[in-house]
mmCIF file of C-alpha atoms in Angstrom:
data_model
loop_
_atom_site.group_PDB
_atom_site.id
_atom_site.type_symbol
_atom_site.label_atom_id
_atom_site.label_comp_id
_atom_site.label_asym_id
_atom_site.label_seq_id
_atom_site.Cartn_x
_atom_site.Cartn_y
_atom_site.Cartn_z
ATOM 1 C CA MET N 955 0.095 -0.071 0.063
ATOM 2 C CA PHE N 956 2.755 2.311 0.981
ATOM 3 C CA GLU N 957 4.478 1.792 -2.631
ATOM 4 C CA LYS N 958 1.314 2.454 -4.460
ATOM 5 C CA ARG N 959 0.857 5.809 -2.354
ATOM 6 C CA LEU N 960 4.417 6.660 -3.146
ATOM 7 C CA ALA N 961 4.154 5.847 -6.872
ATOM 8 C CA ALA N 962 1.047 7.942 -7.086
ATOM 9 C CA ALA N 963 2.659 10.915 -5.182
ATOM 10 C CA ALA N 964 5.712 10.686 -7.454
ATOM 11 C CA ALA N 965 3.644 10.698 -10.521
ATOM 12 C CA MET N 966 1.694 13.757 -9.468
ATOM 13 C CA CYS N 967 4.952 15.636 -8.840
ATOM 14 C CA LEU N 968 6.403 14.799 -12.052
ATOM 15 C CA ALA N 969 3.269 15.493 -13.979
ATOM 16 C CA ALA N 970 3.137 19.004 -12.453
ATOM 17 C CA SER N 971 6.757 19.787 -13.007
ATOM 18 C CA CYS N 972 6.634 18.741 -16.913
ATOM 19 C CA GLY N 973 3.102 20.004 -17.676
ATOM 20 C CA ILE N 974 1.720 16.357 -17.896
ATOM 21 C CA SER N 975 -1.983 15.610 -16.838
ATOM 22 C CA ALA N 976 -2.281 14.530 -13.216
ATOM 23 C CA ALA N 977 -4.839 12.054 -14.535
ATOM 24 C CA GLN N 978 -2.420 9.887 -16.186
ATOM 25 C CA THR N 979 -1.090 6.692 -14.664
ATOM 26 C CA PRO N 980 2.627 6.493 -13.551
ATOM 27 C CA ALA N 981 3.121 4.279 -16.598
ATOM 28 C CA GLU N 982 1.787 6.955 -18.893
ATOM 29 C CA VAL N 983 3.776 9.712 -17.102
ATOM 30 C CA ALA N 984 7.011 7.748 -17.302
ATOM 31 C CA SER N 985 6.521 7.003 -20.964
ATOM 32 C CA ALA N 986 5.629 10.510 -21.737
ATOM 33 C CA GLU N 987 8.867 11.785 -20.175
ATOM 34 C CA TYR N 988 10.880 9.039 -21.706
ATOM 35 C CA GLU N 989 9.734 10.008 -25.326
ATOM 36 C CA GLU N 990 10.426 13.437 -24.559
ATOM 37 C CA ALA N 991 13.971 12.904 -23.256
ATOM 38 C CA MET N 992 14.992 10.654 -25.953
ATOM 39 C CA SER N 993 13.829 13.132 -28.665
ATOM 40 C CA LEU N 994 16.326 15.570 -27.114
ATOM 41 C CA LYS N 995 20.001 16.082 -28.443
ATOM 42 C CA PRO N 996 22.135 15.231 -25.212
ATOM 43 C CA ASP N 997 24.968 17.422 -24.136
ATOM 44 C CA VAL N 998 27.609 15.342 -22.588
ATOM 45 C CA GLU N 999 29.476 18.058 -20.991
ATOM 46 C CA LYS N 1000 26.374 19.099 -19.074
ATOM 47 C CA GLY N 1001 25.884 15.507 -18.334
ATOM 48 C CA ARG N 1002 29.076 15.558 -16.397
ATOM 49 C CA ASP N 1003 27.768 18.271 -14.140
ATOM 50 C CA VAL N 1004 24.443 16.346 -13.478
ATOM 51 C CA TYR N 1005 26.465 13.172 -12.800
ATOM 52 C CA LEU N 1006 28.053 15.011 -9.704
ATOM 53 C CA VAL N 1007 25.065 14.041 -7.554
ATOM 54 C CA CYS N 1008 24.924 10.477 -8.972
ATOM 55 C CA SER N 1009 28.728 10.130 -8.129
ATOM 56 C CA VAL N 1010 28.223 10.075 -4.362
ATOM 57 C CA CYS N 1011 26.750 6.657 -4.600
ATOM 58 C CA HIS N 1012 27.588 5.175 -8.035
ATOM 59 C CA GLY N 1013 31.136 6.343 -7.873
ATOM 60 C CA PRO N 1014 33.007 8.967 -10.050
ATOM 61 C CA GLU N 1015 33.781 6.040 -12.554
ATOM 62 C CA GLY N 1016 30.284 4.806 -12.555
ATOM 63 C CA TRP N 1017 31.241 1.407 -11.456
ATOM 64 C CA GLY N 1018 29.006 1.025 -8.292
ATOM 65 C CA THR N 1019 30.110 -1.336 -5.673
ATOM 66 C CA PRO N 1020 31.193 -5.008 -6.231
ATOM 67 C CA ASP N 1021 28.719 -6.347 -3.621
ATOM 68 C CA GLY N 1022 25.877 -5.026 -5.783
ATOM 69 C CA ALA N 1023 24.398 -2.321 -3.436
ATOM 70 C CA TYR N 1024 24.940 -0.005 -6.275
ATOM 71 C CA PRO N 1025 24.934 -1.108 -9.855
ATOM 72 C CA GLN N 1026 27.648 -0.450 -12.573
ATOM 73 C CA LEU N 1027 26.089 2.410 -14.752
ATOM 74 C CA ALA N 1028 29.031 3.026 -17.005
ATOM 75 C CA GLY N 1029 28.654 1.540 -20.476
ATOM 76 C CA GLN N 1030 25.115 0.722 -19.947
ATOM 77 C CA LEU N 1031 22.736 1.641 -22.899
ATOM 78 C CA GLN N 1032 21.477 5.248 -22.971
ATOM 79 C CA SER N 1033 17.887 4.299 -23.642
ATOM 80 C CA VAL N 1034 18.037 1.796 -20.653
ATOM 81 C CA ILE N 1035 19.550 4.596 -18.176
ATOM 82 C CA VAL N 1036 16.716 7.112 -19.377
ATOM 83 C CA LYS N 1037 13.941 4.575 -19.017
ATOM 84 C CA GLN N 1038 14.905 3.680 -15.627
ATOM 85 C CA LEU N 1039 15.294 7.220 -14.426
ATOM 86 C CA THR N 1040 11.931 8.214 -15.781
ATOM 87 C CA ASP N 1041 10.280 4.953 -14.413
ATOM 88 C CA ILE N 1042 11.693 5.986 -10.849
ATOM 89 C CA ARG N 1043 10.740 9.699 -11.354
ATOM 90 C CA ALA N 1044 7.165 8.757 -12.120
ATOM 91 C CA GLY N 1045 6.984 6.215 -9.347
ATOM 92 C CA LEU N 1046 6.633 3.242 -11.817
ATOM 93 C CA ARG N 1047 9.733 1.706 -10.290
ATOM 94 C CA PRO N 1048 9.543 2.184 -6.438
ATOM 95 C CA ASN N 1049 13.076 3.100 -5.141
ATOM 96 C CA PRO N 1050 12.844 5.025 -2.027
ATOM 97 C CA LEU N 1051 16.640 5.582 -2.184
ATOM 98 C CA MET N 1052 17.082 6.764 -5.598
ATOM 99 C CA SER N 1053 13.618 8.738 -5.774
ATOM 100 C CA PRO N 1054 14.906 11.896 -3.961
ATOM 101 C CA PHE N 1055 18.101 12.030 -6.245
ATOM 102 C CA ALA N 1056 16.112 11.436 -9.584
ATOM 103 C CA ALA N 1057 13.210 13.750 -8.675
ATOM 104 C CA PRO N 1058 12.867 16.900 -10.954
ATOM 105 C CA ARG N 1059 13.991 19.413 -8.289
ATOM 106 C CA ILE N 1060 17.497 17.640 -7.984
ATOM 107 C CA LEU N 1061 18.009 16.028 -11.215
ATOM 108 C CA GLY N 1062 16.230 18.553 -13.387
ATOM 109 C CA SER N 1063 14.362 18.139 -16.629
ATOM 110 C CA PRO N 1064 13.978 15.731 -19.254
ATOM 111 C CA GLN N 1065 16.959 17.319 -20.976
ATOM 112 C CA GLN N 1066 19.077 16.873 -17.879
ATOM 113 C CA VAL N 1067 18.041 13.010 -17.858
ATOM 114 C CA ARG N 1068 19.226 12.784 -21.437
ATOM 115 C CA ASP N 1069 22.504 14.558 -20.842
ATOM 116 C CA VAL N 1070 23.458 12.494 -17.759
ATOM 117 C CA ALA N 1071 22.563 9.048 -19.509
ATOM 118 C CA ALA N 1072 24.807 10.002 -22.431
ATOM 119 C CA TYR N 1073 27.535 10.852 -20.153
ATOM 120 C CA VAL N 1074 27.460 7.855 -17.825
ATOM 121 C CA SER N 1075 26.981 5.588 -20.807
ATOM 122 C CA GLY N 1076 30.269 6.859 -22.452
ATOM 123 C CA LEU N 1077 32.303 6.086 -19.282
ATOM 124 C CA PRO N 1078 34.554 2.774 -19.566
ATOM 125 C CA MET N 1079 33.506 -0.063 -17.475
ATOM 126 C CA ALA N 1080 35.126 -1.379 -14.429
ATOM 127 C CA PRO N 1081 38.100 -3.878 -15.418
ATOM 128 C CA ARG N 1082 36.597 -6.352 -12.597
ATOM 129 C CA ASN N 1083 33.011 -6.670 -11.483
ATOM 130 C CA GLY N 1084 31.455 -8.617 -8.650
ATOM 131 C CA LEU N 1085 31.081 -12.124 -9.408
ATOM 132 C CA GLY N 1086 28.937 -14.864 -7.985
ATOM 133 C CA PRO N 1087 30.029 -18.125 -6.131
ATOM 134 C CA GLY N 1088 31.159 -19.864 -9.198
ATOM 135 C CA GLN N 1089 29.125 -23.064 -8.678
ATOM 136 C CA ASP N 1090 27.460 -25.109 -11.684
ATOM 137 C CA LEU N 1091 28.581 -22.530 -14.222
ATOM 138 C CA ASP N 1092 27.791 -24.874 -17.157
ATOM 139 C CA GLN N 1093 24.183 -25.236 -15.995
ATOM 140 C CA GLY N 1094 23.976 -21.426 -15.710
ATOM 141 C CA ALA N 1095 25.363 -20.996 -19.253
ATOM 142 C CA GLN N 1096 22.608 -23.351 -20.437
ATOM 143 C CA LEU N 1097 19.865 -21.687 -18.460
ATOM 144 C CA TYR N 1098 20.897 -18.393 -19.722
ATOM 145 C CA GLY N 1099 20.851 -19.507 -23.151
ATOM 146 C CA ALA N 1100 17.331 -20.906 -22.680
ATOM 147 C CA TYR N 1101 15.842 -17.913 -20.669
ATOM 148 C CA CYS N 1102 17.694 -14.734 -21.204
ATOM 149 C CA ALA N 1103 19.738 -14.574 -24.357
ATOM 150 C CA ALA N 1104 16.780 -14.140 -26.670
ATOM 151 C CA CYS N 1105 16.201 -10.675 -24.916
ATOM 152 C CA HIS N 1106 19.583 -9.670 -23.141
ATOM 153 C CA GLY N 1107 21.772 -10.903 -25.969
ATOM 154 C CA ALA N 1108 24.008 -14.133 -26.033
ATOM 155 C CA HIS N 1109 26.947 -11.750 -24.743
ATOM 156 C CA GLY N 1110 24.734 -9.833 -22.470
ATOM 157 C CA GLU N 1111 24.831 -6.967 -24.809
ATOM 158 C CA GLY N 1112 21.054 -6.004 -24.063
ATOM 159 C CA ASN N 1113 18.880 -4.179 -26.757
ATOM 160 C CA ALA N 1114 18.763 -0.381 -27.110
ATOM 161 C CA GLU N 1115 15.699 -0.206 -29.128
ATOM 162 C CA GLU N 1116 13.785 -2.389 -26.657
ATOM 163 C CA ARG N 1117 15.417 -0.635 -23.669
ATOM 164 C CA ILE N 1118 16.366 -4.121 -22.519
ATOM 165 C CA PRO N 1119 19.433 -3.613 -20.091
ATOM 166 C CA ALA N 1120 22.943 -4.979 -20.975
ATOM 167 C CA LEU N 1121 23.900 -7.466 -18.213
ATOM 168 C CA VAL N 1122 27.556 -7.532 -19.424
ATOM 169 C CA GLY N 1123 29.899 -6.345 -16.598
ATOM 170 C CA GLN N 1124 27.217 -6.073 -14.064
ATOM 171 C CA HIS N 1125 27.735 -7.087 -10.377
ATOM 172 C CA TYR N 1126 26.250 -10.409 -9.410
ATOM 173 C CA GLY N 1127 24.826 -8.947 -6.167
ATOM 174 C CA TYR N 1128 22.706 -6.247 -7.992
ATOM 175 C CA LEU N 1129 21.524 -8.928 -10.571
ATOM 176 C CA MET N 1130 20.370 -11.085 -7.568
ATOM 177 C CA ARG N 1131 18.593 -8.296 -5.881
ATOM 178 C CA GLN N 1132 16.802 -7.203 -9.147
ATOM 179 C CA PHE N 1133 15.728 -10.637 -10.143
ATOM 180 C CA ASP N 1134 14.394 -11.078 -6.590
ATOM 181 C CA ALA N 1135 12.317 -7.789 -6.645
ATOM 182 C CA ILE N 1136 10.884 -8.780 -10.072
ATOM 183 C CA ARG N 1137 9.816 -12.281 -8.884
ATOM 184 C CA ARG N 1138 8.451 -10.908 -5.667
ATOM 185 C CA GLY N 1139 6.429 -8.142 -7.608
ATOM 186 C CA ARG N 1140 8.406 -5.380 -6.202
ATOM 187 C CA ARG N 1141 9.403 -3.997 -9.786
ATOM 188 C CA SER N 1142 6.205 -2.704 -11.204
ATOM 189 C CA ASP N 1143 8.012 -1.614 -14.457
ATOM 190 C CA SER N 1144 9.118 -5.072 -15.379
ATOM 191 C CA ASP N 1145 8.483 -6.555 -18.696
ATOM 192 C CA HIS N 1146 6.077 -9.571 -18.746
ATOM 193 C CA ARG N 1147 8.831 -11.767 -20.298
ATOM 194 C CA MET N 1148 10.879 -11.205 -17.184
ATOM 195 C CA ILE N 1149 7.978 -12.216 -14.876
ATOM 196 C CA GLU N 1150 6.692 -15.227 -16.844
ATOM 197 C CA GLY N 1151 9.726 -16.688 -18.177
ATOM 198 C CA PRO N 1152 11.833 -17.622 -15.245
ATOM 199 C CA ALA N 1153 8.895 -17.905 -12.798
ATOM 200 C CA GLY N 1154 9.660 -21.774 -12.191
ATOM 201 C CA LEU N 1155 13.193 -21.401 -11.610
ATOM 202 C CA SER N 1156 14.771 -22.630 -8.224
ATOM 203 C CA GLY N 1157 16.801 -20.077 -6.156
ATOM 204 C CA HIS N 1158 19.961 -22.321 -7.119
ATOM 205 C CA GLU N 1159 19.086 -21.948 -10.952
ATOM 206 C CA GLN N 1160 18.452 -18.288 -10.585
ATOM 207 C CA SER N 1161 22.070 -18.093 -8.995
ATOM 208 C CA THR N 1162 23.825 -20.057 -11.566
ATOM 209 C CA ILE N 1163 22.272 -17.889 -14.441
ATOM 210 C CA LEU N 1164 23.168 -14.601 -12.857
ATOM 211 C CA ASP N 1165 26.589 -15.911 -11.876
ATOM 212 C CA HIS N 1166 27.139 -16.702 -15.543
ATOM 213 C CA ALA N 1167 25.798 -13.321 -16.665
ATOM 214 C CA SER N 1168 27.949 -11.509 -14.263
ATOM 215 C CA ARG N 1169 30.951 -13.214 -15.834
ATOM 216 C CA LEU N 1170 30.151 -12.059 -19.413
ATOM 217 C CA ARG N 1171 33.015 -9.716 -20.461
ATOM 218 C CA PRO N 1172 32.527 -6.290 -22.131
ATOM 219 C CA PRO N 1173 34.398 -5.685 -25.386
ATOM 220 C CA ALA N 1174 38.185 -4.709 -24.726
ATOM 221 C CA GLY N 1175 37.433 -1.133 -26.065
ATOM 222 C CA LYS N 1176 34.799 -0.639 -23.321
ATOM 223 C CA LEU N 1177 37.018 -1.571 -20.430
ATOM 224 C CA ALA N 1178 38.977 0.793 -18.326
ATOM 225 C CA ASN N 1179 42.552 -0.142 -17.304
ATOM 226 C CA ASP N 1180 43.515 -1.169 -13.937
ATOM 227 C CA GLY N 1181 43.795 1.866 -11.690
ATOM 228 C CA TRP N 1182 41.957 4.168 -13.948
ATOM 229 C CA HIS N 1183 40.036 7.102 -12.358
ATOM 230 C CA ASN N 1184 37.691 9.441 -13.895
ATOM 231 C CA PRO N 1185 39.610 12.635 -14.733
ATOM 232 C CA ASP N 1186 36.423 14.528 -14.648
ATOM 233 C CA PHE N 1187 36.372 14.101 -10.702
ATOM 234 C CA PRO N 1188 39.719 14.981 -9.365
ATOM 235 C CA PRO N 1189 40.086 14.457 -5.551
ATOM 236 C CA PRO N 1190 38.345 17.652 -4.422
ATOM 237 C CA LEU N 1191 35.265 16.481 -6.194
ATOM 238 C CA ARG N 1192 35.306 12.876 -4.916
ATOM 239 C CA ALA N 1193 32.964 12.122 -2.163
ATOM 240 C CA PRO N 1194 34.129 9.511 0.347
ATOM 241 C CA ALA N 1195 31.688 7.019 -0.814
ATOM 242 C CA ALA N 1196 32.325 3.105 -1.152
ATOM 243 C CA GLY N 1197 31.187 3.673 -4.650
ATOM 244 C CA SER N 1198 34.223 5.637 -5.681
ATOM 245 C CA GLN N 1199 36.555 2.692 -5.235
ATOM 246 C CA ALA N 1200 37.369 0.442 -8.234
ATOM 247 C CA PRO N 1201 35.966 -3.173 -7.873
ATOM 248 C CA GLY N 1202 38.391 -5.833 -7.135
#
């Protein structure tokens, strides 16, 4: 009940700030802002300024944390980042931690959403991400091929046109948390294929699939070198957050 009230309140606030009818559902509000944001030309330099707020949790490099408390955003598809931000802003994807930072009074207009998505998607990805326990990886690869590859891609590359996230390079802990949230109905923005397809999987099977996904490697050209630090955020601009450390 609380999540529904939160979603409704977020949709009303976003509708008021963007001139959208408050009678629209959160899904309609999110869709309208997504289409507006994607129609705009991104300004990567301005996106860097917007990302200063995001870097407190996701880290200056956009690598999140290896335990999956915060996801890796670097290298993610722009359309996916815009969709998730607009879903959170509209209350379609309940996220109490992200909602205040994604709100228009902090993040700004659809233009700022587009700018920051362009900036962070262009960052090089972590040379190492958080992996799973490494059990039954052959089974995980087979199950990934059966349940995930058709949408997320054989190499975890995602699908920009369909706004399907890239899984490559993502932390195992984050993948597990989101998969659990979808299975438990806490992600109201989930694609029906994510709800129906893996519904009968056991906990162990889920773990093996996502362990395999976490081990899919980005192309070499998208990876940062060991010890790389984002030059856009020199020491005075770096917050003392766990996300600012390179994953091991």
